[in-house]
Coordinates of C-alpha atoms and ligand atoms in Angstrom, one line a residue:
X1 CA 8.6 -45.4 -17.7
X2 CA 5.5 -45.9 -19.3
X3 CA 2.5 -44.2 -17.5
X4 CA 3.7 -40.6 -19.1
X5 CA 6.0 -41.4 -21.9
X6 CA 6.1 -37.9 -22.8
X7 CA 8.2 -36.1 -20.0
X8 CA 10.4 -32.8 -20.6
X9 CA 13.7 -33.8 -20.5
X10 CA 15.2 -34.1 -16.9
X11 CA 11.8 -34.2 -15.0
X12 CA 12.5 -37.9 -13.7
X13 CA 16.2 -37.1 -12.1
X14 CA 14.5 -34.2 -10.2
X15 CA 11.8 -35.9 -8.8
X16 CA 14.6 -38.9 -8.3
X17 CA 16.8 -36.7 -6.3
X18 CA 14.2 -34.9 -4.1
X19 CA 15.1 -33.9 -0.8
X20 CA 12.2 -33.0 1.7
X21 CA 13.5 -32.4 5.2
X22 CA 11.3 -33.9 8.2
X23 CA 10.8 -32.0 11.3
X24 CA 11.6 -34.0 14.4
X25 CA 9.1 -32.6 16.5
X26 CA 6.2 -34.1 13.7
X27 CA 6.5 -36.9 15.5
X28 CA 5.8 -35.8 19.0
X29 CA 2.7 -35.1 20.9
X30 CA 1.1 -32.0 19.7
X31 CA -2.3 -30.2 20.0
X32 CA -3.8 -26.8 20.5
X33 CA -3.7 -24.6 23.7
X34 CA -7.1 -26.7 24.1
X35 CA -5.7 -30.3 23.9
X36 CA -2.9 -32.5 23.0
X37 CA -3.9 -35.8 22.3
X38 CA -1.6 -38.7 23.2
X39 CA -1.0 -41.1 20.5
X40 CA 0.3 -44.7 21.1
X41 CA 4.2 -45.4 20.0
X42 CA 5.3 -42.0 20.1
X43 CA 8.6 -41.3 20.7
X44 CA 10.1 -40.0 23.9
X45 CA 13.3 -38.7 22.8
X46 CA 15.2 -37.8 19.5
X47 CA 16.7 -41.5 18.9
X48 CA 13.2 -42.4 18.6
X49 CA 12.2 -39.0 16.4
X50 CA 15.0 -40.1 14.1
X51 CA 13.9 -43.5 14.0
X52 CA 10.7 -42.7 13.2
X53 CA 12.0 -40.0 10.7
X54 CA 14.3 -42.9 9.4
X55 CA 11.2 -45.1 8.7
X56 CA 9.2 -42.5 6.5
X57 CA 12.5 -42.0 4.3
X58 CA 13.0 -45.9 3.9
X59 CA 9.4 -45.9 2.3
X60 CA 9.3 -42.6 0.5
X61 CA 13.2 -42.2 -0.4
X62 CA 13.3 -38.3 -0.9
X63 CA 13.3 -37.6 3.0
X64 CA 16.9 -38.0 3.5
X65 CA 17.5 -35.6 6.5
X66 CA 15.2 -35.0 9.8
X67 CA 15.5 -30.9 11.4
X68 CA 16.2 -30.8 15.0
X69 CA 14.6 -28.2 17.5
X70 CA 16.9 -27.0 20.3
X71 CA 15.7 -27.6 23.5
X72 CA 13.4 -29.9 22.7
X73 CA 16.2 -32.4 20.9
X74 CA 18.8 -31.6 23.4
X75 CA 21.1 -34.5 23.9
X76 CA 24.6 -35.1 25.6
X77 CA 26.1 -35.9 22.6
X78 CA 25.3 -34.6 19.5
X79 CA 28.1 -36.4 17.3
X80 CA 26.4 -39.6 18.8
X81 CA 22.8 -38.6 17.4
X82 CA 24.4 -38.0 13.8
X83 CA 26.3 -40.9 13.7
X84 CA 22.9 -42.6 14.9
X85 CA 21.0 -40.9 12.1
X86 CA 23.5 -42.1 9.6
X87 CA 23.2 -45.9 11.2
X88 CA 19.6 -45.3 10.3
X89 CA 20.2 -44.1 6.9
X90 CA 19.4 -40.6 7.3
X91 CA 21.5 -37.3 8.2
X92 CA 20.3 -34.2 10.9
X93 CA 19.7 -31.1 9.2
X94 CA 18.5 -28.0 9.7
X95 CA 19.1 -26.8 13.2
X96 CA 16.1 -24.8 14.8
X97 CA 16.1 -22.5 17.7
X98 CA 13.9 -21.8 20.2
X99 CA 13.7 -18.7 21.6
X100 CA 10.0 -18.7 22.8
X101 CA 9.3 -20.6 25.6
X102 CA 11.1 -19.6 28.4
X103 CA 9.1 -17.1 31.1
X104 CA 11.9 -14.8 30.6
X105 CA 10.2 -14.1 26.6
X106 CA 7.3 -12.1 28.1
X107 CA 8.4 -9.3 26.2
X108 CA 10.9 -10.9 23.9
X109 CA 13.8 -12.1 23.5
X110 CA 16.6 -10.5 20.9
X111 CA 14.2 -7.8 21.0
X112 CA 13.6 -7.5 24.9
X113 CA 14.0 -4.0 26.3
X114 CA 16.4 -6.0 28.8
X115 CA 19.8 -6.6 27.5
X116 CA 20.1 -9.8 30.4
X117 CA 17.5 -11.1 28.5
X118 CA 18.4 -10.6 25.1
X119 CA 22.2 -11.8 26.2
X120 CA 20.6 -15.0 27.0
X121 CA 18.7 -15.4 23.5
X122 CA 21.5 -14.5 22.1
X123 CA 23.1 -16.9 23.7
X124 CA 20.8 -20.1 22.9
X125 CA 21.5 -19.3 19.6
X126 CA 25.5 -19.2 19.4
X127 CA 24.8 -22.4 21.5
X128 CA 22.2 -23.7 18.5
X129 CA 25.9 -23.2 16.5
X130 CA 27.5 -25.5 18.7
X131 CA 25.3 -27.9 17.8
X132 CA 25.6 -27.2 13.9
X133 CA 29.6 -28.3 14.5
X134 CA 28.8 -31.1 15.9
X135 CA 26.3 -32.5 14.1
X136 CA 27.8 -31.0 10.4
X137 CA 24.5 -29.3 10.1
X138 CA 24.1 -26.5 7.5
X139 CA 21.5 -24.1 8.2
X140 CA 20.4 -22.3 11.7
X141 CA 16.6 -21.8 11.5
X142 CA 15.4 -18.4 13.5
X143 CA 12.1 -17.9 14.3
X144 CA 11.5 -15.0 16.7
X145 CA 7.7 -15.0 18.5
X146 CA 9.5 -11.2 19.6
X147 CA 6.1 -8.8 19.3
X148 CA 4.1 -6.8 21.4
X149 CA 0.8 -7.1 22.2
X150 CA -0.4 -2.8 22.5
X151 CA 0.6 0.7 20.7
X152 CA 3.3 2.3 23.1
X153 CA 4.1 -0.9 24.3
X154 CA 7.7 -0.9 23.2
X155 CA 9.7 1.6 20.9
X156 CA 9.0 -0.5 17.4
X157 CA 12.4 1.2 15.7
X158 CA 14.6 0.2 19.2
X159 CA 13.7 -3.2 18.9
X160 CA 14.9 -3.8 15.1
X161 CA 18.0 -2.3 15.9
X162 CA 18.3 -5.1 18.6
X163 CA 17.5 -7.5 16.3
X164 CA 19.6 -6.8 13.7
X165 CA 22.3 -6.7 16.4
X166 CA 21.6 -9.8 17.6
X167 CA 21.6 -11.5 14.1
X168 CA 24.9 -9.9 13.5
X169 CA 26.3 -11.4 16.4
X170 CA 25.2 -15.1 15.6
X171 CA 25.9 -14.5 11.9
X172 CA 29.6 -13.8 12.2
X173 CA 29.7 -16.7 14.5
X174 CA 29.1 -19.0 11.7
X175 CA 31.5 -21.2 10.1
X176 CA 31.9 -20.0 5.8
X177 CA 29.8 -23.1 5.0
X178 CA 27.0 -22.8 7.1
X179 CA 23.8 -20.5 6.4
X180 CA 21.5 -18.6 8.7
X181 CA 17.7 -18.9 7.6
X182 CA 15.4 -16.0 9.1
X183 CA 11.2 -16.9 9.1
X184 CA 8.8 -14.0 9.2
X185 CA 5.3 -14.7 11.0
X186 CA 2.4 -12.1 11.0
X187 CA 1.2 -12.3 13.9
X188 CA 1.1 -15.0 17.6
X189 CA 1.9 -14.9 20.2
X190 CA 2.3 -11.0 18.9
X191 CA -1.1 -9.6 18.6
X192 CA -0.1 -6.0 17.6
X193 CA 3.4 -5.9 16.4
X194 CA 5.7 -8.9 15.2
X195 CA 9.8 -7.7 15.1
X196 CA 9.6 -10.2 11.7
X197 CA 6.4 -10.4 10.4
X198 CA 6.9 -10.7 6.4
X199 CA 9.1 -11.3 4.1
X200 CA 10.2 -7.4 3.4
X201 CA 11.7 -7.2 6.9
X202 CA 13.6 -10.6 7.0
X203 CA 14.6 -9.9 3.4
X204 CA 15.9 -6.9 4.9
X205 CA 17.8 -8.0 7.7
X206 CA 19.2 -10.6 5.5
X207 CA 20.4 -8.4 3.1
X208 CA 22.5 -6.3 5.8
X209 CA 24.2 -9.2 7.3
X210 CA 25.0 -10.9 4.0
X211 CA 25.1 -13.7 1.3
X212 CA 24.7 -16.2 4.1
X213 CA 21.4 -14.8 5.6
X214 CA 18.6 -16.3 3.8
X215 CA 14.6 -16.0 3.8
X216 CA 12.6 -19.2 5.2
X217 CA 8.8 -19.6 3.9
X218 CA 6.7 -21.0 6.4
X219 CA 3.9 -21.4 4.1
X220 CA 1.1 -21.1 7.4
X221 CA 2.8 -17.2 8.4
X222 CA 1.1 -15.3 5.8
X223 CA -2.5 -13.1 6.2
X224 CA -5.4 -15.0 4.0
X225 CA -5.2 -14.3 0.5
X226 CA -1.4 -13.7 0.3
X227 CA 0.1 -14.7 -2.9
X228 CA 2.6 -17.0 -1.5
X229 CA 4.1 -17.8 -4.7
X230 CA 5.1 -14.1 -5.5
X231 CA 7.1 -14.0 -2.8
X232 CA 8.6 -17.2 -3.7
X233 CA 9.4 -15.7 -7.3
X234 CA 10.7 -12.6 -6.1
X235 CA 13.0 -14.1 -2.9
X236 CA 14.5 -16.3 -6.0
X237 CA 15.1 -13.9 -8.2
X238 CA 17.2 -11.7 -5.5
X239 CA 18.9 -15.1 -4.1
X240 CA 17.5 -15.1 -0.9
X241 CA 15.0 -17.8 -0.8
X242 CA 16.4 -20.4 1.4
X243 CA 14.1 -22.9 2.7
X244 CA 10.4 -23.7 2.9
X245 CA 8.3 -24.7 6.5
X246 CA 6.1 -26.3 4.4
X247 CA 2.0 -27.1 6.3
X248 CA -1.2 -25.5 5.1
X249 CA -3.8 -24.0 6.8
X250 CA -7.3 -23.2 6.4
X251 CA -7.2 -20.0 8.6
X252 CA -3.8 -18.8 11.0
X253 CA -0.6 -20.8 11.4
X254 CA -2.6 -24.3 11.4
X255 CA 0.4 -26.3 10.8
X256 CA -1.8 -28.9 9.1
X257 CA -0.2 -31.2 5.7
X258 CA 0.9 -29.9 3.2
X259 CA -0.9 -29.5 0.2
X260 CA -4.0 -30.6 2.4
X261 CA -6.1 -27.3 2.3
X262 CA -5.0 -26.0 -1.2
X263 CA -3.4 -28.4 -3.3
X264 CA -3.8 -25.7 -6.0
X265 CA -1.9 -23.2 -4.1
X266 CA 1.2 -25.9 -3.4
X267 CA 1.4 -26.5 -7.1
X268 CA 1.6 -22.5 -8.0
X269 CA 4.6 -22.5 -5.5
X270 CA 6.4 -25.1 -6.8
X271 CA 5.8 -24.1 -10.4
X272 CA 7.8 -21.0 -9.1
X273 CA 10.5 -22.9 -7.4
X274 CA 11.5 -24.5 -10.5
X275 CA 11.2 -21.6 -13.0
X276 CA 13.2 -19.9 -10.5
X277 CA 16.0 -22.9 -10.3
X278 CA 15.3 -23.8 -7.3
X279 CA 15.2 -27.5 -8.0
X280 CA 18.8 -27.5 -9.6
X281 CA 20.8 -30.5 -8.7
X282 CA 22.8 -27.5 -6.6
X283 CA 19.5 -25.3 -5.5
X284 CA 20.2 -23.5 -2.1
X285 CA 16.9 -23.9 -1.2
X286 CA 15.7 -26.4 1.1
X287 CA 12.9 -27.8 1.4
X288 CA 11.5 -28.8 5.1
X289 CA 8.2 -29.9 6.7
X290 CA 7.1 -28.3 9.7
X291 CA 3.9 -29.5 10.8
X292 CA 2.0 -31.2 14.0
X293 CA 0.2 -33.8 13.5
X294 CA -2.4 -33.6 16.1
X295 CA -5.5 -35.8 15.6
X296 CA -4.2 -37.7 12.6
X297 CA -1.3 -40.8 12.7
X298 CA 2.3 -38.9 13.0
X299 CA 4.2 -41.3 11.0
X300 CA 1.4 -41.7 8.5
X301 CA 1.0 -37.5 8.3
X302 CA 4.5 -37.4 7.3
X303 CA 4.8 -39.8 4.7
X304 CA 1.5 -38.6 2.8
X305 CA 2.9 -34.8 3.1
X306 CA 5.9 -36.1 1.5
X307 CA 3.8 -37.6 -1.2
X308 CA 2.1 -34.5 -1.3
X309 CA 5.1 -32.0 -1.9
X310 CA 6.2 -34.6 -4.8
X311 CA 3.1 -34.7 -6.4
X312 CA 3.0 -30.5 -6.7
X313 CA 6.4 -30.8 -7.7
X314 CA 5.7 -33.4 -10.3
X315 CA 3.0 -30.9 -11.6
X316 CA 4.8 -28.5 -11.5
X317 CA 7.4 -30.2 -13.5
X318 CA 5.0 -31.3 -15.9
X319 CA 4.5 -27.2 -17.3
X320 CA 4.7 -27.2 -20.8
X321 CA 7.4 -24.1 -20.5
X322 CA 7.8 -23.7 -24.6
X323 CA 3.6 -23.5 -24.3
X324 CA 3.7 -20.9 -21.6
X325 CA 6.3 -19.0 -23.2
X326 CA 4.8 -18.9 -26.8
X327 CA 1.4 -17.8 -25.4
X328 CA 2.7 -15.1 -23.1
X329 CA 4.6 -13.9 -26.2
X330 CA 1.2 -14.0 -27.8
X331 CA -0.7 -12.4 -25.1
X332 CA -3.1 -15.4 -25.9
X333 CA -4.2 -15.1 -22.3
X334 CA -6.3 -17.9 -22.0
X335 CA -3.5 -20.5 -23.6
X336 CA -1.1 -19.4 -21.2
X337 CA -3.4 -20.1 -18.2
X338 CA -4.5 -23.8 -19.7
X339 CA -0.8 -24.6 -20.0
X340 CA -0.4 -24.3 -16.2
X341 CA -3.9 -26.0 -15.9
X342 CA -3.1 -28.7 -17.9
X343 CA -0.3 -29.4 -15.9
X344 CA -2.0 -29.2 -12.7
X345 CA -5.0 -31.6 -14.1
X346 CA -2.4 -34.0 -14.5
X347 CA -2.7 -37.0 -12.2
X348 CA 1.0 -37.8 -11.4
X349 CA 0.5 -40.0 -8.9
X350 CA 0.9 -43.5 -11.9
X351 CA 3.7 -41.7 -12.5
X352 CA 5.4 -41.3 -8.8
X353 CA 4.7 -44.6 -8.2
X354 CA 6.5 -45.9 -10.8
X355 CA 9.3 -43.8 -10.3
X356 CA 9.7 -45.4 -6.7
X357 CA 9.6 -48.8 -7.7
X358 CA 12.4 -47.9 -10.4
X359 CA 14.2 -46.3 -6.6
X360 CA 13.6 -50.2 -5.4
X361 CA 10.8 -48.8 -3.6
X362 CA 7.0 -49.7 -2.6
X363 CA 4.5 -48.0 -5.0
X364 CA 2.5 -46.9 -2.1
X365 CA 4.4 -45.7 0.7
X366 CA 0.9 -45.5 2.8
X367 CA 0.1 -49.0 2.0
X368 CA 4.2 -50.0 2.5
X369 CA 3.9 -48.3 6.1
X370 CA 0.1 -50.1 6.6
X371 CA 2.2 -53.4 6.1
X372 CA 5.0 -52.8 7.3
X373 CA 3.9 -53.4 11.7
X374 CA 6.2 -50.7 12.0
X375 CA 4.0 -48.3 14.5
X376 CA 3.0 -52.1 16.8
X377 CA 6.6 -52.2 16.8
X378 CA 7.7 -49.1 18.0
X379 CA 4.1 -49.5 20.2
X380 CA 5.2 -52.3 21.9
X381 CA 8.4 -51.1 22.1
X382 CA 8.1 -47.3 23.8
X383 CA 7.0 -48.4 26.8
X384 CA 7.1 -46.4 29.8
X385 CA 9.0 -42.7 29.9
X386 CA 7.5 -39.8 28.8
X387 CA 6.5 -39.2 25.3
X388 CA 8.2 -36.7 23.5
X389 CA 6.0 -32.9 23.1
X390 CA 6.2 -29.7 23.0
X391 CA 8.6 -28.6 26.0
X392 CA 10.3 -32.3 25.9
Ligands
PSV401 C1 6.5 -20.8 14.4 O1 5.1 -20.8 14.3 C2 7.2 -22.0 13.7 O2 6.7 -22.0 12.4 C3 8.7 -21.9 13.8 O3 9.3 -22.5 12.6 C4 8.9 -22.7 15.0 O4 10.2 -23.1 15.2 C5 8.0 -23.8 14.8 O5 6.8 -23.2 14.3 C6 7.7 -24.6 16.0 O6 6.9 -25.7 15.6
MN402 MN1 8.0 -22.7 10.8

């Protein structure tokens, strides 16, 4: 390696062994209550997903696994897809529920003042388990849109209880090696109250049901201004950080790349994720896209917020810790602050690229994919069906 000849010790492995989930549903037709925009190629079920997923991780190698979304990736057989995935050189990962789109949610679902209703939630997710055992996933992802909409509308302290029933139910369900990951949201489609809205009440709820029940970051769920990387810091520190939804957003849950809107912001998070261990060779933390891609290329998005994530990581490897540490010591303020900056000034991307072709890889995984015809292929290829989207 010559571009940075200087490295702390370990910094190339970690970047070497990287592991960024992709979210299937990336690669589907996606838009805004406004519009979705059709784009050519895209895939109409999740063979195609995972080829496409596939693709990005032969050009990038740190993209190993792809996340399903349950209905949308329901298939017949499940041990099929996985081995299909591992044909493809990739594994299915996290497992994500979907408990919001069914005319039944209107007021909820493991929260719904109906128990028939809350039964059936329930049961999507025990059946989300299913799917874990067959397709050797580890982690059950639960996002809840569960809310209301008005003061009085619903008794706020009834419906935790329901939830936290609901979680027990599906946590003792799972197998010892498997992991429940529970996302907060602030707000939508809950305009007044959300059942999880922050990271205090699924920290909570986690810490009741146990060592398994973990905290997931969707970095695009906080209000404006929230210092993401606190929480980050702290959810380490108590052992319950267990995965990032990784987008950025300019102002509500915008779902855009990663690292697109504050770049800055990214790097301050992953700074945290490695004081806090979380890039150990054995981290429980993972780390998983889930974005829409909905004006730009799919395939393309997902490769550059790959490269995004690994260039804030790279950063954030790049922190002169004996620096930091000897200026906080100090109190020298302003030294302490320039060794993060310095860090963050850093261009890394010389470096990435010749870390990948030392991985037998393309410099450029943009220009690789440019080259590669891959998205005429698949073009020419997908032709009739229905392309895959929200719902699908
Ligand atoms: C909700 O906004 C969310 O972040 C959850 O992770 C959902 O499963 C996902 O988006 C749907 O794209
Ligand atoms: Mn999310």
């Amino acid at each position: 390696m010559s571009a940075l000849p200087h490295l702390p010790a370990g910094v190339l492995d970690t970047l070497r062994r990287q592991h960024i989930e992709l979210p299937s549903w990336a690669f589907g037709n996606s838009g805004t209550r406004f519009k979705v925009f059709a784009q050519p190629g895209v895939p109409r079920d999740p063979w195609e997903k995972i080829a496409d997923a596939a693709h990005v991780h032969r050009l990038t190698g740190v993209a190993p696994t792809v996340a399903l979304h349950i209905p949308w990736d329901r298939v017949d057989d499940y041990a099929a897809l996985g081995a299909h995935a591992r044909d493809l050189g990739v594994g299915i990962g996290t497992i994500n529920s979907n408990v919001f789109q069914d005319d039944d949610y209107r007021l909820g679902s493991v929260t719904n003042p109906d128990p028939a209703v809350r039964r059936k939630a329930i049961d999507h997710l025990l059946e989300c388990v299913d799917v874990m055992d067959a397709t050797g996933s580890r982690d059950l992802k639960l996002w809840f849109s569960d809310g209301t909409n008005y003061p009085g509308q619903d008794d706020l302290r009834a419906r935790q209880d329901r939830l936290a029933d609901a979680l027990a139910e599906v946590y003792d369900r799972l197998a010892p090696h498997q992991r429940m990951l529970l996302e907060y949201k602030l707000f939508e489609p809950a305009f007044y109250a959300t059942d999880v809205p922050d990271w205090g009440t699924a920290y909570a709820h986690c810490l009741e049901l146990g060592e398994r029940a973990v905290v997931c970051v969707d970095t695009g769920h906080h209000a404006a201004h929230t210092n993401i990387e606190f929480i980050v810091a702290v959810l380490l520190r108590a052992g319950k950080l267990g995965a990032f939804d990784f987008n950025s957003r300019f102002y509500a849950d915008d779902d855009l790349m990663v690292g697109a809107a504050d770049p800055f912001q990214l790097f301050r998070i992953m700074y945290e994720v490695a004081r806090g261990g979380g890039l150990a060779a054995d981290t429980g933390v993972a780390f998983m896209l889930d974005q829409c891609h909905n004006i730009e290329p799919k395939i393309a998005g997902q490769i550059r917020s790959v490269m995004n994530v690994q260039e804030a990581t790279a950063k954030a490897l790049l922190v002169d810790g004996d620096a930091l540490a000897r200026a906080q010591r100090d109190g020298d303020v302003l030294a302490a602050n320039a060794a993060l900056m310095d860090a963050f000034n850093t261009d890394v991307r010389p470096l990435l690229a010749e870390l990948r072709e030392d991985m037998g890889l393309a410099p450029d995984p943009m220009a690789a994919h440019a080259r590669s015809g891959y998205l005429d292929e698949v073009t020419a290829e997908r032709v009739g069906g229905t392309q895959a989207g929200w719902g699908a």
